[in-house]
Short mmCIF file of C-alpha atoms in Angstrom, two decimals:
data_model
loop_
_atom_site.label_atom_id
_atom_site.label_comp_id
_atom_site.label_asym_id
_atom_site.label_seq_id
_atom_site.Cartn_x
_atom_site.Cartn_y
_atom_site.Cartn_z
CA VAL A 1 0.06 0.06 0.05
CA LEU A 2 1.67 3.38 -1.14
CA CYS A 3 0.04 6.16 0.62
CA VAL A 4 0.10 10.05 0.66
CA ASP A 5 1.21 12.03 4.10
CA THR A 6 2.91 14.95 5.04
CA THR A 7 6.78 14.72 4.49
CA LYS A 8 8.23 17.72 2.32
CA GLN A 9 9.76 17.29 -0.55
CA TRP A 10 11.05 20.53 -2.82
CA TYR A 11 11.30 20.69 -6.87
CA GLN A 12 12.64 23.63 -8.08
CA ARG A 13 13.01 24.41 -12.15
CA ARG A 14 14.24 27.19 -14.05
CA VAL A 15 12.33 28.44 -16.89
CA ARG A 16 13.64 31.66 -18.87
CA GLY A 17 15.03 33.10 -15.91
CA SER A 18 12.44 32.62 -13.19
CA ILE A 19 12.24 30.25 -10.76
CA SER A 20 9.45 27.87 -10.10
CA ILE A 21 9.36 26.30 -6.37
CA ILE A 22 6.76 23.32 -6.09
CA THR A 23 6.27 21.79 -2.69
CA PHE A 24 5.25 18.22 -2.83
CA GLU A 25 3.84 16.36 0.28
CA TYR A 26 4.28 12.74 0.63
CA GLN A 27 5.43 9.96 2.70
CA VAL A 28 5.44 5.98 1.76
CA SER A 29 3.90 3.88 4.42
CA GLN A 30 2.99 0.21 4.68
CA SER A 31 -0.12 0.90 7.12
CA ALA A 32 -3.41 1.06 5.33
CA LYS A 33 -4.78 2.29 8.46
CA HIS A 34 -3.06 5.80 8.51
CA CYS A 35 -3.75 6.78 4.94
CA SER A 36 -5.69 6.28 1.87
CA GLN A 37 -4.48 4.06 -1.08
CA LEU A 38 -2.52 5.85 -3.59
CA SER A 39 -3.88 4.61 -7.38
CA LEU A 40 -3.97 5.93 -10.89
CA SER A 41 -7.39 7.41 -10.47
CA ASN A 42 -6.71 9.52 -7.67
CA MET A 43 -3.43 10.62 -8.95
CA LYS A 44 -5.09 12.70 -11.71
CA PRO A 45 -6.00 15.81 -10.14
CA LEU A 46 -2.40 15.86 -8.63
CA SER A 47 -1.08 15.09 -12.34
CA CYS A 48 -2.86 18.17 -13.82
CA LEU A 49 -2.22 20.52 -10.83
CA LEU A 50 1.68 19.65 -11.53
CA THR A 51 1.25 19.93 -15.44
CA VAL A 52 -0.35 23.54 -14.80
CA MET A 53 2.35 24.26 -11.93
CA LEU A 54 4.97 23.62 -14.11
CA THR A 55 3.88 24.88 -17.59
CA VAL A 56 2.78 28.48 -16.23
CA PRO A 57 5.75 29.97 -15.83
CA ALA A 58 7.13 29.34 -19.06
CA LEU A 59 4.01 31.01 -20.50
CA SER A 60 4.70 34.33 -18.21
CA GLU A 61 6.57 36.75 -20.34
CA LEU A 62 8.76 39.69 -19.31
CA LYS A 63 8.90 42.75 -22.34
CA ILE A 64 11.60 45.25 -22.02
CA VAL A 65 10.28 47.91 -24.31
CA SER A 66 13.55 50.42 -23.87
CA THR A 67 17.02 50.81 -22.30
CA PRO A 68 19.59 53.15 -21.29
CA ASP A 69 21.88 52.28 -24.20
CA GLY A 70 18.98 51.88 -26.67
CA LYS A 71 19.76 48.16 -27.30
CA THR A 72 17.24 45.34 -26.80
CA GLY A 73 18.15 42.01 -26.44
CA PRO A 74 16.49 38.89 -26.78
CA PRO A 75 13.53 38.09 -25.15
CA PRO A 76 14.70 34.64 -23.32
CA CYS A 77 17.81 36.40 -22.00
CA ALA A 78 15.40 39.50 -20.45
CA LEU A 79 15.18 39.30 -16.39
CA THR A 80 13.88 41.65 -13.42
CA CYS A 81 16.33 41.25 -10.49
CA THR A 82 14.89 42.70 -7.01
CA GLY A 83 16.80 43.11 -3.69
CA VAL A 84 17.23 44.86 -0.54
CA SER A 85 20.35 46.29 0.51
CA LYS A 86 20.13 46.96 4.84
CA TYR A 87 20.77 50.31 5.87
CA ASN A 88 24.40 48.67 7.27
CA ALA A 89 25.14 46.18 4.54
CA GLY A 90 28.55 46.19 3.10
CA GLU A 91 29.91 49.76 3.66
CA GLY A 92 26.76 51.47 4.53
CA TRP A 93 25.76 54.63 4.13
CA LEU A 94 28.40 56.97 3.28
CA ARG A 95 29.11 60.86 2.57
CA SER A 96 29.35 61.78 -1.10
CA ASP A 97 30.07 65.68 -1.61
CA SER A 98 26.94 66.93 0.13
CA GLU A 99 24.78 63.96 0.19
CA ALA A 100 24.45 60.66 1.84
CA GLY A 101 24.77 57.69 -0.87
CA LYS A 102 24.91 53.86 -0.76
CA ASN A 103 26.89 51.68 -3.20
CA ILE A 104 24.63 48.98 -4.26
CA ASP A 105 26.34 45.64 -5.66
CA ILE A 106 23.85 43.79 -8.53
CA SER A 107 26.53 41.35 -9.85
CA ALA A 108 24.44 38.45 -8.40
CA CYS A 109 22.05 39.34 -11.35
CA GLY A 110 24.46 38.77 -14.18
CA PHE A 111 23.47 41.03 -16.70
CA ALA A 112 25.53 41.65 -19.67
CA SER A 113 25.04 45.33 -19.98
CA GLU A 114 23.64 48.32 -18.04
CA PRO A 115 19.54 47.53 -16.80
CA VAL A 116 17.26 49.96 -16.05
CA VAL A 117 17.04 50.43 -11.97
CA THR A 118 14.37 51.96 -9.86
CA ALA A 119 15.25 52.15 -5.95
CA VAL A 120 12.89 53.52 -3.21
CA LEU A 121 14.18 53.89 0.69
CA SER A 122 12.29 52.23 3.74
CA GLY A 123 13.15 52.69 7.20
CA GLU A 124 11.89 54.83 10.41
CA ILE A 125 11.92 58.07 8.54
CA CYS A 126 13.66 57.78 5.19
CA PRO A 127 13.63 60.72 2.54
CA ALA A 128 13.03 59.85 -1.46
CA ALA A 129 15.95 58.50 -3.22
CA TYR A 130 17.37 59.00 -6.43
CA ILE A 131 20.05 57.05 -8.54
CA TYR A 132 22.79 58.87 -9.96
CA GLU A 133 22.49 57.83 -13.90
CA ARG A 134 26.35 57.69 -14.80
CA SER A 135 26.69 55.15 -11.60
CA VAL A 136 24.57 52.62 -12.90
CA GLU A 137 26.62 49.44 -14.41
CA LYS A 138 25.70 45.83 -14.93
CA THR A 139 27.09 45.21 -11.22
CA LYS A 140 26.49 47.82 -9.48
CA PHE A 141 24.81 51.18 -9.03
CA GLN A 142 24.98 54.28 -6.62
CA VAL A 143 21.57 55.66 -4.58
CA TYR A 144 21.61 58.68 -3.04
CA ALA A 145 19.08 60.45 -0.24
CA ALA A 146 17.30 63.56 -1.61
CA GLY A 147 17.41 66.71 0.64
CA ASP A 148 19.87 67.19 3.47
CA ALA A 149 19.56 63.53 4.83
CA THR A 150 23.16 62.99 6.55
CA VAL A 151 24.97 59.40 6.96
CA SER A 152 24.10 59.36 10.64
CA GLN A 153 20.57 59.88 9.80
CA MET A 154 20.25 57.38 7.09
CA MET A 155 22.07 54.84 9.65
CA ASN A 156 19.78 55.90 12.68
CA ASN A 157 16.33 55.60 10.83
CA ARG A 158 17.66 52.33 9.56
CA CYS A 159 17.08 53.07 5.79
CA ASP A 160 16.94 50.39 3.32
CA VAL A 161 17.27 50.27 0.02
CA TYR A 162 14.48 48.15 -1.84
CA TRP A 163 15.81 47.88 -5.53
CA THR A 164 14.90 46.47 -8.69
CA ALA A 165 16.84 45.88 -11.98
CA THR A 166 15.49 44.99 -15.24
CA GLY A 167 17.70 44.16 -18.06
CA TYR A 168 19.44 41.20 -20.29
CA THR A 169 21.37 38.38 -19.22
CA CYS A 170 22.70 37.58 -22.92
#
């Protein structure tokens, strides 16, 4: 007798730049008292669900309309990469001229060229943010606090940078 119970196994599949994670819950038991018998007829719903979950990510599409350099790449290479740079991560907030700024490492995204980057600040009391256009590279960018914010204010208010970069990996 084979039965379904609650031990978790993970299946991960990469589809055109996105990752789908599906949880399968099962346990093999020889005791029919604790679970129902697994047969072909009661596996059909699971089979359909599995097919849908594996196919849907392949149907999603990321379309990049324009890029800073004016060049677009092949659609399968399009990627949106996102992350959070904690206020005290890396070098933390630094003073650049008269502004508080932060270097953000996006090398893990694997961009082949300069991506389109957006960023916002989140913390206790954080100002607006802007990205220095000439600082954006395929592996990093710099974000600055708008206004008169000091490095100590950015650190004390725990201003994290929530960022999103969209570009091409090939």
